[in-house]
mmCIF file of C-alpha atoms in Angstrom:
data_model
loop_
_atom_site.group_PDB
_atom_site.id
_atom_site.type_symbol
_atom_site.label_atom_id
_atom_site.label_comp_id
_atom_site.label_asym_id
_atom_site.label_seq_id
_atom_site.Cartn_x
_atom_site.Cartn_y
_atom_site.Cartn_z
ATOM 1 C CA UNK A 141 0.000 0.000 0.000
ATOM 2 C CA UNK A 142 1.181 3.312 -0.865
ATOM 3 C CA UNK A 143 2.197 6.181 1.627
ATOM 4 C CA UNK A 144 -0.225 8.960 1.637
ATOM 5 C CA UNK A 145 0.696 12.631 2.126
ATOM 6 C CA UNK A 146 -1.256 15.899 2.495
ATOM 7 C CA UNK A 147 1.187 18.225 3.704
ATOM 8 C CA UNK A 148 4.668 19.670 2.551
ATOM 9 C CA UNK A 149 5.915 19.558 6.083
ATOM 10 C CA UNK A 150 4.546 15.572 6.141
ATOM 11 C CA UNK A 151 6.518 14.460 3.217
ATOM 12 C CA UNK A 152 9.890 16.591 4.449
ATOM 13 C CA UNK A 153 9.479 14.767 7.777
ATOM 14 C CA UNK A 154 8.772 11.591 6.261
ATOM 15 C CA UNK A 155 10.951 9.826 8.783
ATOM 16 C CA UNK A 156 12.164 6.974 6.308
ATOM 17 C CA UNK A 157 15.685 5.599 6.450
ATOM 18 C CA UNK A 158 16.363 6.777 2.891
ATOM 19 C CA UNK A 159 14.550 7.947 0.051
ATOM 20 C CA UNK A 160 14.717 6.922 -3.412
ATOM 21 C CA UNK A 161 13.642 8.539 -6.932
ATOM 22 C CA UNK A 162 13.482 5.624 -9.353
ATOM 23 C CA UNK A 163 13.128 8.028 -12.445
ATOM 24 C CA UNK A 164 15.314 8.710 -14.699
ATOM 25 C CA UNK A 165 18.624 10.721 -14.311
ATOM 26 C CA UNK A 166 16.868 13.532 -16.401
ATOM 27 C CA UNK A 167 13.765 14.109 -13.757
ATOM 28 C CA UNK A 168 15.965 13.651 -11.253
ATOM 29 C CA UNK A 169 18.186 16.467 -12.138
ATOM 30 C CA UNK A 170 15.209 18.541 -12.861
ATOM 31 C CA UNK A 171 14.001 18.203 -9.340
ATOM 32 C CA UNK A 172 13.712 16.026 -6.982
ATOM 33 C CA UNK A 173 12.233 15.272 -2.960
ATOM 34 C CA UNK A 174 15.293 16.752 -0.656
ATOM 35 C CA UNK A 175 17.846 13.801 0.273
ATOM 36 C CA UNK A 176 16.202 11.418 -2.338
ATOM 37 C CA UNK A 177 19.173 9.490 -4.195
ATOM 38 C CA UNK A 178 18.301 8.451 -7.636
ATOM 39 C CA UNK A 179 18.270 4.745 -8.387
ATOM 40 C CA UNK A 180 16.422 5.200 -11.985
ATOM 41 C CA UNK A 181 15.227 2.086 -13.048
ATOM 42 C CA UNK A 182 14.656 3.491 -16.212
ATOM 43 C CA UNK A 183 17.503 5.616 -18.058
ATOM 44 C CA UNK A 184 16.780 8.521 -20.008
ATOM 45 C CA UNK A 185 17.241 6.767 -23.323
ATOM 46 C CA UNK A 186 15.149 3.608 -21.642
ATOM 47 C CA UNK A 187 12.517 5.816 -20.879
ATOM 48 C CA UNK A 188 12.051 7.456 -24.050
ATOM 49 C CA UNK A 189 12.369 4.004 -25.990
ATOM 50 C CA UNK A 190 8.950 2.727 -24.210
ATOM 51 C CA UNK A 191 7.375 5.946 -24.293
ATOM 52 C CA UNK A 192 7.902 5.791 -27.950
ATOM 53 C CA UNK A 193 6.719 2.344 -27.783
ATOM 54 C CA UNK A 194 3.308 3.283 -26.088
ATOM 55 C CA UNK A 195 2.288 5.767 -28.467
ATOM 56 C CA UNK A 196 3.293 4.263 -31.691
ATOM 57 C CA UNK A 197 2.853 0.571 -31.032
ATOM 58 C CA UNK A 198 1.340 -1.335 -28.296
ATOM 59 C CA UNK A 199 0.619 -0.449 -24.462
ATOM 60 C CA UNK A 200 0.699 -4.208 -24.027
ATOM 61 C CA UNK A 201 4.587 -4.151 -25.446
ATOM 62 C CA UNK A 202 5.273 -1.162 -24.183
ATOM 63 C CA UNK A 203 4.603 -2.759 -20.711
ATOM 64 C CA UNK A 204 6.551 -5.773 -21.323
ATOM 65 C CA UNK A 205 9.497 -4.525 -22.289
ATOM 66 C CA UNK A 206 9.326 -1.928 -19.645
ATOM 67 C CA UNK A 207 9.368 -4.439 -17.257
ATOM 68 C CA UNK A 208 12.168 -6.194 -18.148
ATOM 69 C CA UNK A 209 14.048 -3.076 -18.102
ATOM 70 C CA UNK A 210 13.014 -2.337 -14.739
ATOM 71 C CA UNK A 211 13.574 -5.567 -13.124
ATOM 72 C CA UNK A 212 17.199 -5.609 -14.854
ATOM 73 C CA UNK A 213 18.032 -2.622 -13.642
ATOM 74 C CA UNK A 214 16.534 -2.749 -9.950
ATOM 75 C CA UNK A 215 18.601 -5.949 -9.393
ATOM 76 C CA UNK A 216 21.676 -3.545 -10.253
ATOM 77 C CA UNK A 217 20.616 -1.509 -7.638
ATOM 78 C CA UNK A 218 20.165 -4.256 -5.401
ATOM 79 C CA UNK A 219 23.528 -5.984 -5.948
ATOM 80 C CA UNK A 220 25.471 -2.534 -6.256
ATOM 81 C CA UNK A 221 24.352 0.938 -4.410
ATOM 82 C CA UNK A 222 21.496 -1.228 -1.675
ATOM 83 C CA UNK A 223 23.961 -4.387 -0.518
ATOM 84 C CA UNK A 224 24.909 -2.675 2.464
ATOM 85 C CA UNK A 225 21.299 -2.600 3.927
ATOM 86 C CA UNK A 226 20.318 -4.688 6.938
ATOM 87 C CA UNK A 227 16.947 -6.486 7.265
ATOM 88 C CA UNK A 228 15.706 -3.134 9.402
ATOM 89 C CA UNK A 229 16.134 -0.945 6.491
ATOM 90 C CA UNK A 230 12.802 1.251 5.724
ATOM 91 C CA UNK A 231 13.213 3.505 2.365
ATOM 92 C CA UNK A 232 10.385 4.780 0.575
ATOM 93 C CA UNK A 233 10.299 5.080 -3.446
ATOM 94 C CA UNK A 234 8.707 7.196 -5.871
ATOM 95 C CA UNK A 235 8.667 8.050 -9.440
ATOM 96 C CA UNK A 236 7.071 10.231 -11.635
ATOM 97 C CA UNK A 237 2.833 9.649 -10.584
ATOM 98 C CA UNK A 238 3.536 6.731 -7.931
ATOM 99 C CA UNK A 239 2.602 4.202 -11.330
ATOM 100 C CA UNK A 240 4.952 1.017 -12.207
ATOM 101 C CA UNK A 241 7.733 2.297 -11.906
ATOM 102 C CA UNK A 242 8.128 3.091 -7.810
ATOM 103 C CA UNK A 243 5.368 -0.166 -7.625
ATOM 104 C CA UNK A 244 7.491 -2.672 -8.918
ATOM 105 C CA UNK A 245 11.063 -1.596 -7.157
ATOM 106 C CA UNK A 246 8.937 -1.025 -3.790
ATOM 107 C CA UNK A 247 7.423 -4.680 -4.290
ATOM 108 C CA UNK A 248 10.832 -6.269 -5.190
ATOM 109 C CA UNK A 249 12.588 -4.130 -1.959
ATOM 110 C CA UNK A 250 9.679 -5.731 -0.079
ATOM 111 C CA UNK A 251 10.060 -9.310 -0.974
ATOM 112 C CA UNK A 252 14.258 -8.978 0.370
ATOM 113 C CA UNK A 253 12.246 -8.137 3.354
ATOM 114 C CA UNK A 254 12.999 -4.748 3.830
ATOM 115 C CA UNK A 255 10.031 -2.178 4.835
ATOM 116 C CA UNK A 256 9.934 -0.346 1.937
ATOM 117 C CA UNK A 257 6.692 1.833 0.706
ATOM 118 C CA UNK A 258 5.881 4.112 -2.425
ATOM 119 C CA UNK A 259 4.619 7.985 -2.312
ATOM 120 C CA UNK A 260 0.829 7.609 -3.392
ATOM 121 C CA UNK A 261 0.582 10.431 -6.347
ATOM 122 C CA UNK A 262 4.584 9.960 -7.098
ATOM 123 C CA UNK A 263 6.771 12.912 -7.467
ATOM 124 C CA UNK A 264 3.306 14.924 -8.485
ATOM 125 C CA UNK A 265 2.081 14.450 -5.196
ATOM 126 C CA UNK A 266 4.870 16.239 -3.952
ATOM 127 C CA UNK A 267 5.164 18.928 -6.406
ATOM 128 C CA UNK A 268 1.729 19.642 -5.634
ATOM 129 C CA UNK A 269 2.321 20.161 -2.464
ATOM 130 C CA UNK A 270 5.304 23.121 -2.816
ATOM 131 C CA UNK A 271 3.028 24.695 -5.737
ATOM 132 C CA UNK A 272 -0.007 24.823 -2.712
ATOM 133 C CA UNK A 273 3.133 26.753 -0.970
ATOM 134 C CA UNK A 274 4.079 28.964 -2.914
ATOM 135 C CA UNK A 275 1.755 29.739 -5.310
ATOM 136 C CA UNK A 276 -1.608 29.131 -3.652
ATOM 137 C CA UNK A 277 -1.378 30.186 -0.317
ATOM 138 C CA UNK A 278 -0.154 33.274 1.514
ATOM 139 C CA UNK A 279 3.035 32.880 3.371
ATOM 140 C CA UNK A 280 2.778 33.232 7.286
ATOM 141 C CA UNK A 281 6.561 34.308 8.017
ATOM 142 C CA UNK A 282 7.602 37.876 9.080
ATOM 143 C CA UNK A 283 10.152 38.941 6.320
ATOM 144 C CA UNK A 284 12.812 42.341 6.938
ATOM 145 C CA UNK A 285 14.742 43.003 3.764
ATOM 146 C CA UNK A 286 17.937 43.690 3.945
ATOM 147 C CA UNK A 287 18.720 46.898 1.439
ATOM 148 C CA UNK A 288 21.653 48.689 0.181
ATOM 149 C CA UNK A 289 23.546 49.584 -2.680
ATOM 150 C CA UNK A 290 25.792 46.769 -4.707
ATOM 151 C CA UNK A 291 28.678 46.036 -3.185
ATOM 152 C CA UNK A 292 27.609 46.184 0.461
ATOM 153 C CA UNK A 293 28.368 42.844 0.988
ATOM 154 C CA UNK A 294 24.738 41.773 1.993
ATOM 155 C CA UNK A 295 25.156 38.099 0.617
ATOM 156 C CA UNK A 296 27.927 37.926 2.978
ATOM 157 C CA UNK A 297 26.420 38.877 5.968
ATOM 158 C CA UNK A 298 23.735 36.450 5.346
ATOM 159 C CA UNK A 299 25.649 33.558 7.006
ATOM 160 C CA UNK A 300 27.146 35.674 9.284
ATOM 161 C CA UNK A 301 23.709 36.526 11.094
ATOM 162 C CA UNK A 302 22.376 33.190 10.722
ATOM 163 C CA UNK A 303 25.523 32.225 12.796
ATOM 164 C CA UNK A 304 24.358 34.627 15.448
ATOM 165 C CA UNK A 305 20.899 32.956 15.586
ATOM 166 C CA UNK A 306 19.429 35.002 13.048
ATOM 167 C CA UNK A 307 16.752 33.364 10.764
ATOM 168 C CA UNK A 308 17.659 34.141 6.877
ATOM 169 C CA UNK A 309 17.671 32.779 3.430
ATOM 170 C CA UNK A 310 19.653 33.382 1.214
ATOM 171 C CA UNK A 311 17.715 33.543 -2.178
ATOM 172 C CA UNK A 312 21.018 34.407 -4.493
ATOM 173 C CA UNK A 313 22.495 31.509 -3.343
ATOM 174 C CA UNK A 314 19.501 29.269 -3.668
ATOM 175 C CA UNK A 315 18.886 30.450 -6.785
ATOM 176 C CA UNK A 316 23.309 30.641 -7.870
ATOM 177 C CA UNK A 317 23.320 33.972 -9.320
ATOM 178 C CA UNK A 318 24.540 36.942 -7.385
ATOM 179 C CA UNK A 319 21.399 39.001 -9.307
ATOM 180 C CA UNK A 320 22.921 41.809 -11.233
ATOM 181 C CA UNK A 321 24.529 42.083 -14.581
ATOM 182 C CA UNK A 322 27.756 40.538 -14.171
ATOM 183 C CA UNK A 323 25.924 37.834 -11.711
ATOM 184 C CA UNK A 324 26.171 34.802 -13.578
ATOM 185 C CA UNK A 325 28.111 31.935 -11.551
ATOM 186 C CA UNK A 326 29.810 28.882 -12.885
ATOM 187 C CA UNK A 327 27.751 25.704 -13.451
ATOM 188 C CA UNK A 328 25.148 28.109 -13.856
ATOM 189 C CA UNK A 329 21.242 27.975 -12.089
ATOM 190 C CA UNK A 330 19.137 25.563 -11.168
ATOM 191 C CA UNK A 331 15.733 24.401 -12.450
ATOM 192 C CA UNK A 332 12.789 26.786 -11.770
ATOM 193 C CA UNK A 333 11.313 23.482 -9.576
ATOM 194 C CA UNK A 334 14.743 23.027 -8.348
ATOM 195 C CA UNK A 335 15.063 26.175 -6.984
ATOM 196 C CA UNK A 336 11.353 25.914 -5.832
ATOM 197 C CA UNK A 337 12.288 23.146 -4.187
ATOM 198 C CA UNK A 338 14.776 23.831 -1.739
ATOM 199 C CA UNK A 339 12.902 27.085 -1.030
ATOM 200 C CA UNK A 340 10.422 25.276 0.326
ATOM 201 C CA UNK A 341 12.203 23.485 2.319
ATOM 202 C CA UNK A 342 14.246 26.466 3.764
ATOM 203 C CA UNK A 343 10.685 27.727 4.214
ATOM 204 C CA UNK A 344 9.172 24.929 6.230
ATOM 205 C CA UNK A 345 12.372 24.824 8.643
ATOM 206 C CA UNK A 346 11.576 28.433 9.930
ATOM 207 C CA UNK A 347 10.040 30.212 12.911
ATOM 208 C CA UNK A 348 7.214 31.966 11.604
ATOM 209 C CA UNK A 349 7.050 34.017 14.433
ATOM 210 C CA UNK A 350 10.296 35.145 14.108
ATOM 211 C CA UNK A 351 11.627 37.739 11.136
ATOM 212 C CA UNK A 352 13.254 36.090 8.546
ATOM 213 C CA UNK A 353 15.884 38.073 6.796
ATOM 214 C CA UNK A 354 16.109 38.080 2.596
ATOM 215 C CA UNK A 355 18.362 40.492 0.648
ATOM 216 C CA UNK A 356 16.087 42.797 -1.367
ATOM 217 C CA UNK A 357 15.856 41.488 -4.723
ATOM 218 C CA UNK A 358 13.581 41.752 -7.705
ATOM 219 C CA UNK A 359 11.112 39.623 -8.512
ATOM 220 C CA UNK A 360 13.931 37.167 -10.571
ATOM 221 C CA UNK A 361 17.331 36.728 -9.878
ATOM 222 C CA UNK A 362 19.246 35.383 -13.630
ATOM 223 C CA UNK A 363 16.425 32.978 -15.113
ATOM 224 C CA UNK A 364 14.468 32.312 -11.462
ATOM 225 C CA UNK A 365 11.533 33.831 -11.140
ATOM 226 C CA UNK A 366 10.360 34.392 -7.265
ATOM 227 C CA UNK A 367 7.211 32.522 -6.572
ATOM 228 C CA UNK A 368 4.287 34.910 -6.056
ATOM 229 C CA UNK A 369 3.738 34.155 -2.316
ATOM 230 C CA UNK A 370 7.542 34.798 -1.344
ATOM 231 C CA UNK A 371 7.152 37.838 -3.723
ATOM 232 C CA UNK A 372 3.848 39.496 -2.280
ATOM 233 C CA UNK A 373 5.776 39.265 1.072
ATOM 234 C CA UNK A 374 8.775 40.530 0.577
ATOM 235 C CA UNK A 375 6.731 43.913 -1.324
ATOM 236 C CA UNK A 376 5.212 44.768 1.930
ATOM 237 C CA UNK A 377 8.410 43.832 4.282
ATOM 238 C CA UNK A 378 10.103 46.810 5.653
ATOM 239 C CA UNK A 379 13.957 46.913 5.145
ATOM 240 C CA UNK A 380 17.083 47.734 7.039
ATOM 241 C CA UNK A 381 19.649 49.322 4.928
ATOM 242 C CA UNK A 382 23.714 48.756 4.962
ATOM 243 C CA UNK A 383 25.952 51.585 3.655
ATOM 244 C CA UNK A 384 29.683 51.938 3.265
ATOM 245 C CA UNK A 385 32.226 54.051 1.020
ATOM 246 C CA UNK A 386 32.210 53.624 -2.714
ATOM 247 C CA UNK A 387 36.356 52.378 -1.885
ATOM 248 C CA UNK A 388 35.062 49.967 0.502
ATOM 249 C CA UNK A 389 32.279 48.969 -1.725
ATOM 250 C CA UNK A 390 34.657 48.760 -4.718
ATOM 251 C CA UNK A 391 37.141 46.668 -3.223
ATOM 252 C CA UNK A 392 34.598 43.908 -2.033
ATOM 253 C CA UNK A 393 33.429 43.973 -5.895
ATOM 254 C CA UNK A 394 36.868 43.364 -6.667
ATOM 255 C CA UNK A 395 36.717 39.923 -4.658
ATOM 256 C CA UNK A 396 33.517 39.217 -4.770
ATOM 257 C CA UNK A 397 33.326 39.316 -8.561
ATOM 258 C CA UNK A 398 36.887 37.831 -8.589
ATOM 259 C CA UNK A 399 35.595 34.997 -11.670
ATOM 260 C CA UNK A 400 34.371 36.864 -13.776
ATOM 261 C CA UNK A 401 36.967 40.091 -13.746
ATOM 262 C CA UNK A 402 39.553 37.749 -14.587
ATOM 263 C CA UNK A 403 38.264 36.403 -17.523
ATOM 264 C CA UNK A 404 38.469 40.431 -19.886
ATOM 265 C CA UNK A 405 35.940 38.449 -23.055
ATOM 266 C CA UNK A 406 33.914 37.428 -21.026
ATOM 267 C CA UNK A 407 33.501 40.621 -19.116
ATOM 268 C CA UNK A 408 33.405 42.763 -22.234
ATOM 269 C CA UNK A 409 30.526 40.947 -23.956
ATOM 270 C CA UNK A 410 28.614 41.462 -20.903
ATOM 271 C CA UNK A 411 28.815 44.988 -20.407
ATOM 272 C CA UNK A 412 28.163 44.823 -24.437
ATOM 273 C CA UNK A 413 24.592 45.241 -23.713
ATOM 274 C CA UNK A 414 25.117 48.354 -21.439
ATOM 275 C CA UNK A 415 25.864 50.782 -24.855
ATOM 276 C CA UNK A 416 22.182 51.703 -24.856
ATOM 277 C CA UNK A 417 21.641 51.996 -21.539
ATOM 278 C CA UNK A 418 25.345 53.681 -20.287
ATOM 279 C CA UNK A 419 26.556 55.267 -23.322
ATOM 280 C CA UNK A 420 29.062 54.400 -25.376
ATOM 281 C CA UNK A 421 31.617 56.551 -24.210
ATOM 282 C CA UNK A 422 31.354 54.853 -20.444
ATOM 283 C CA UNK A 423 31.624 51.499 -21.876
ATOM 284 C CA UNK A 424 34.481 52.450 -24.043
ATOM 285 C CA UNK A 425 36.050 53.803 -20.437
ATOM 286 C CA UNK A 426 35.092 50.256 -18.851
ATOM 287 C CA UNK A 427 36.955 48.495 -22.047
ATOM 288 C CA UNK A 428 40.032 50.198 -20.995
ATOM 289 C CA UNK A 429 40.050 49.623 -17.913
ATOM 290 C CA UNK A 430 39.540 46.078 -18.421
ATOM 291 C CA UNK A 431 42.248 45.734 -20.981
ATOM 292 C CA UNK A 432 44.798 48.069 -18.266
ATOM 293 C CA UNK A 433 43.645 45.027 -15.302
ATOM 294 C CA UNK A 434 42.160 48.138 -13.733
ATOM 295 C CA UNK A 435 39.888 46.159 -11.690
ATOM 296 C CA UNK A 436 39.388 48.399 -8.830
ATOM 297 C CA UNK A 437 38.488 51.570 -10.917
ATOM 298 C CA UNK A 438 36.336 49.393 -13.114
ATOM 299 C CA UNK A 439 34.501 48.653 -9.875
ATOM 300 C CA UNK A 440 33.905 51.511 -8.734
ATOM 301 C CA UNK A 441 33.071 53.111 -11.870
ATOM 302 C CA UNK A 442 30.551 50.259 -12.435
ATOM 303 C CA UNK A 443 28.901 50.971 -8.737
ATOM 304 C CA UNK A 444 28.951 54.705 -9.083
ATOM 305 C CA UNK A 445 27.910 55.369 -12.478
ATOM 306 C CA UNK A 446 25.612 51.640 -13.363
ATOM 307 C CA UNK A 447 24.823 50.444 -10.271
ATOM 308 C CA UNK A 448 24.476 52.852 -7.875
ATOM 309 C CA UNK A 449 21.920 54.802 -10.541
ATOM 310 C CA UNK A 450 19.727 51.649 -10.828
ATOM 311 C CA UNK A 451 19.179 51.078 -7.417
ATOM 312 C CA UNK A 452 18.139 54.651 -6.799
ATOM 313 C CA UNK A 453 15.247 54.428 -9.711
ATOM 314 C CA UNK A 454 14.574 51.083 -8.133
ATOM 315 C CA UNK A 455 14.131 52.111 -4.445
ATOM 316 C CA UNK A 456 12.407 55.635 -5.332
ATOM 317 C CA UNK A 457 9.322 53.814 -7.481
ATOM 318 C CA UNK A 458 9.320 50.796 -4.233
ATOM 319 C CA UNK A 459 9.482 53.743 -1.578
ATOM 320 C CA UNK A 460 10.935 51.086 0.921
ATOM 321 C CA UNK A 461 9.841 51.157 4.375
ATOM 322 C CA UNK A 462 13.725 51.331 5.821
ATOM 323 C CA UNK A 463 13.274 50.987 9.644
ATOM 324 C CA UNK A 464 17.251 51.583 10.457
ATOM 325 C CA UNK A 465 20.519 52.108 8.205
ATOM 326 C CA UNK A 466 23.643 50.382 9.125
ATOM 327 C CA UNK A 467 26.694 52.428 8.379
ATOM 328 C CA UNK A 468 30.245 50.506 8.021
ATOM 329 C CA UNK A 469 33.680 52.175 7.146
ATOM 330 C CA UNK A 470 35.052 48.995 5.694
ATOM 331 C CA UNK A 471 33.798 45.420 3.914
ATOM 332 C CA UNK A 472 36.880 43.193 5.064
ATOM 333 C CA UNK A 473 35.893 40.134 7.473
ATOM 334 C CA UNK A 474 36.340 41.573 10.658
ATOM 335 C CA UNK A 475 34.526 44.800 9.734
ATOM 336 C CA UNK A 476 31.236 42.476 8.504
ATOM 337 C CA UNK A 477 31.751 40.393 11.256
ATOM 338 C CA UNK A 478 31.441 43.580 13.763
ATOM 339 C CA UNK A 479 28.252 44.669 11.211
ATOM 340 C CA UNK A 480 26.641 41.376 11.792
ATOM 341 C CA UNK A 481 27.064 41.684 15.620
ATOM 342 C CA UNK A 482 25.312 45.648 15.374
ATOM 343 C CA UNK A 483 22.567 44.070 12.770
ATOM 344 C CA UNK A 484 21.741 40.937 15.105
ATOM 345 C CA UNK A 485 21.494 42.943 18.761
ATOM 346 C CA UNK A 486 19.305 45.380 17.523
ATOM 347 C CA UNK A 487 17.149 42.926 15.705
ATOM 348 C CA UNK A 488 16.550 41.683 18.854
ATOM 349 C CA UNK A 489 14.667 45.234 19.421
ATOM 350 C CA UNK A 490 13.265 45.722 16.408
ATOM 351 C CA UNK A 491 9.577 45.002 15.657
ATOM 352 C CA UNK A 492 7.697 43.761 12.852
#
């Protein structure tokens, strides 16, 4: 019999030994439950061979052959990645709609005589449930934005607050862009359901009655698009706001953005786009400065005459709520880490 669930939090607290996605490498990489390991007992090329076979042949074949596949493969699994199990081992399987796939490896794990059980539904049963999330109900949590021109090192105090018992996500990191022009990061983003994903998750883990700190974004960072109840929150949150001196700010740029300043191409064709926007004569000014390895004046130049200009049209049409600024002389380690400590004590005060 097949495990029911009607709740996100339910199926993240499944309390299972192990869970495992039987799809194929493919959905898998798409999305998948948090912690699942994927045992496909269909490969992408498998899959799409009895799909084919389905529509253009015979159910009945389709079925067969699918069968075989899956047994073949499962007893892979068995003999390979699963050997180490002992008789108490409980994992519970699902594929794509909880169908033959998750069925028959849950029925063989069973027969070994482990406790094994399938997700009723599948992986749509699951993905139903982060959609009712974040897309169809309201969020309960308490967000405070945390504001300030680029180059105030707000990613970076993320961590640093959550260290001092702060509650905080970090939605540049979930989402692996650092959300500006020249935030691109290598291996690039994840899946719009990825990302969804281990939002969600974050989500479920947190207090709602205590503030939750995001860094003020728009509503998509590179390619991912902020689901609408995360984004009707964070519209209404008030902020706090982090300042420093353009140097400061410049010189955090110049290590934060260390990847992509040291690759000049790659840099130019992305401030390519900037011509109709900047001015040709600015961009020819960047172009130098990339081709001198003039990274720090490229910076700053970038903050004070891009940047700096596109937060202001972006904060005057939000009018931001800004409850406190947080002035810092420097961006170095030590001076974020004495930031986070003056951020986190008077959090403590402030109220939402």
């Amino acid at each position: 019999m097949a495990r029911s669930f009607d709740s996100l939090s339910g199926i993240l607290s499944h309390g299972f030994d192990s869970v495992i996605d039987v799809r194929s490498p493919a959905e898998f990489a798409e999305d998948h439950i948090p912690g699942a390991i994927n045992l496909p007992v269909l490969d992408n090329e498998e899959r799409a061979r009895v799909g084919t076979i389905y529509k253009q042949q015979s159910p009945f074949l389709a079925r067969k052959i699918g069968a075989a596949l899956v047994f073949r493969n499962a007893s892979g699994h068995i003999e390979g990645p699963l050997a180490h199990h002992g008789g108490g081992w409980r994992p519970l399987v699902y594929c794509w709609r909880g169908g033959q796939r998750s069925g028959s490896f849950a029925w063989m794990l069973q027969q070994i005589g482990w406790r094994a059980e399938a997700v009723d539904g599948g992986y749509k049963t699951y993905r139903r449930l982060v959609t009712r999330a974040l897309y169809d109900t309201p969020l309960t949590h308490r967000f405070l934005q945390l504001g300030g021109y680029t180059g105030t090192a707000k990613t970076a105090l993320l961590p640093k607050l959550a260290a001092r018992g702060t509650q905080v996500i970090d939605l540049e990191g979930l989402a692996r862009h650092r959300g500006s022009l020249l935030g691109a990061m290598p291996g690039g983003q994840p899946s719009q359901k990825g990302f969804e994903t281990e939002l969600a998750a974050q989500l479920a883990r947190l207090d709602p009655e205590r503030p939750v700190i995001v860094e003020a974004e728009s509503s998509k960072i590179g390619q991912i698009i902020l689901p609408p109840s995360l984004w009707d929150s964070m519209k209404t949150a008030p902020w706090i706001e982090v300042s420093a001196p353009l140097e400061a700010r410049a010189a955090y740029l110049d290590r934060a953005y260390d990847d992509i300043l040291s690759d000049g191409a790659r840099l130019r064709t992305q401030l390519s786009p900037l011509r109709f926007h900047r001015g040709h004569a600015l961009v020819d000014a960047w172009e130098r400065m990339i081709e001198d390895g003039a990274r720090l004046a490229l910076c700053q130049s970038l903050a004070a005459d891009h940047y700096d200009p596109a937060y202001d049209k972006s904060t005057s049409a939000m009018t931001p709520h800004v409850l406190e600024r947080f002035e810092t002389p420097a961006l170095d380690d030590a001076a974020l880490e004495r930031l986070a400590d003056r951020i986190a004590k008077r959090l403590q005060t402030i109220s939402i």
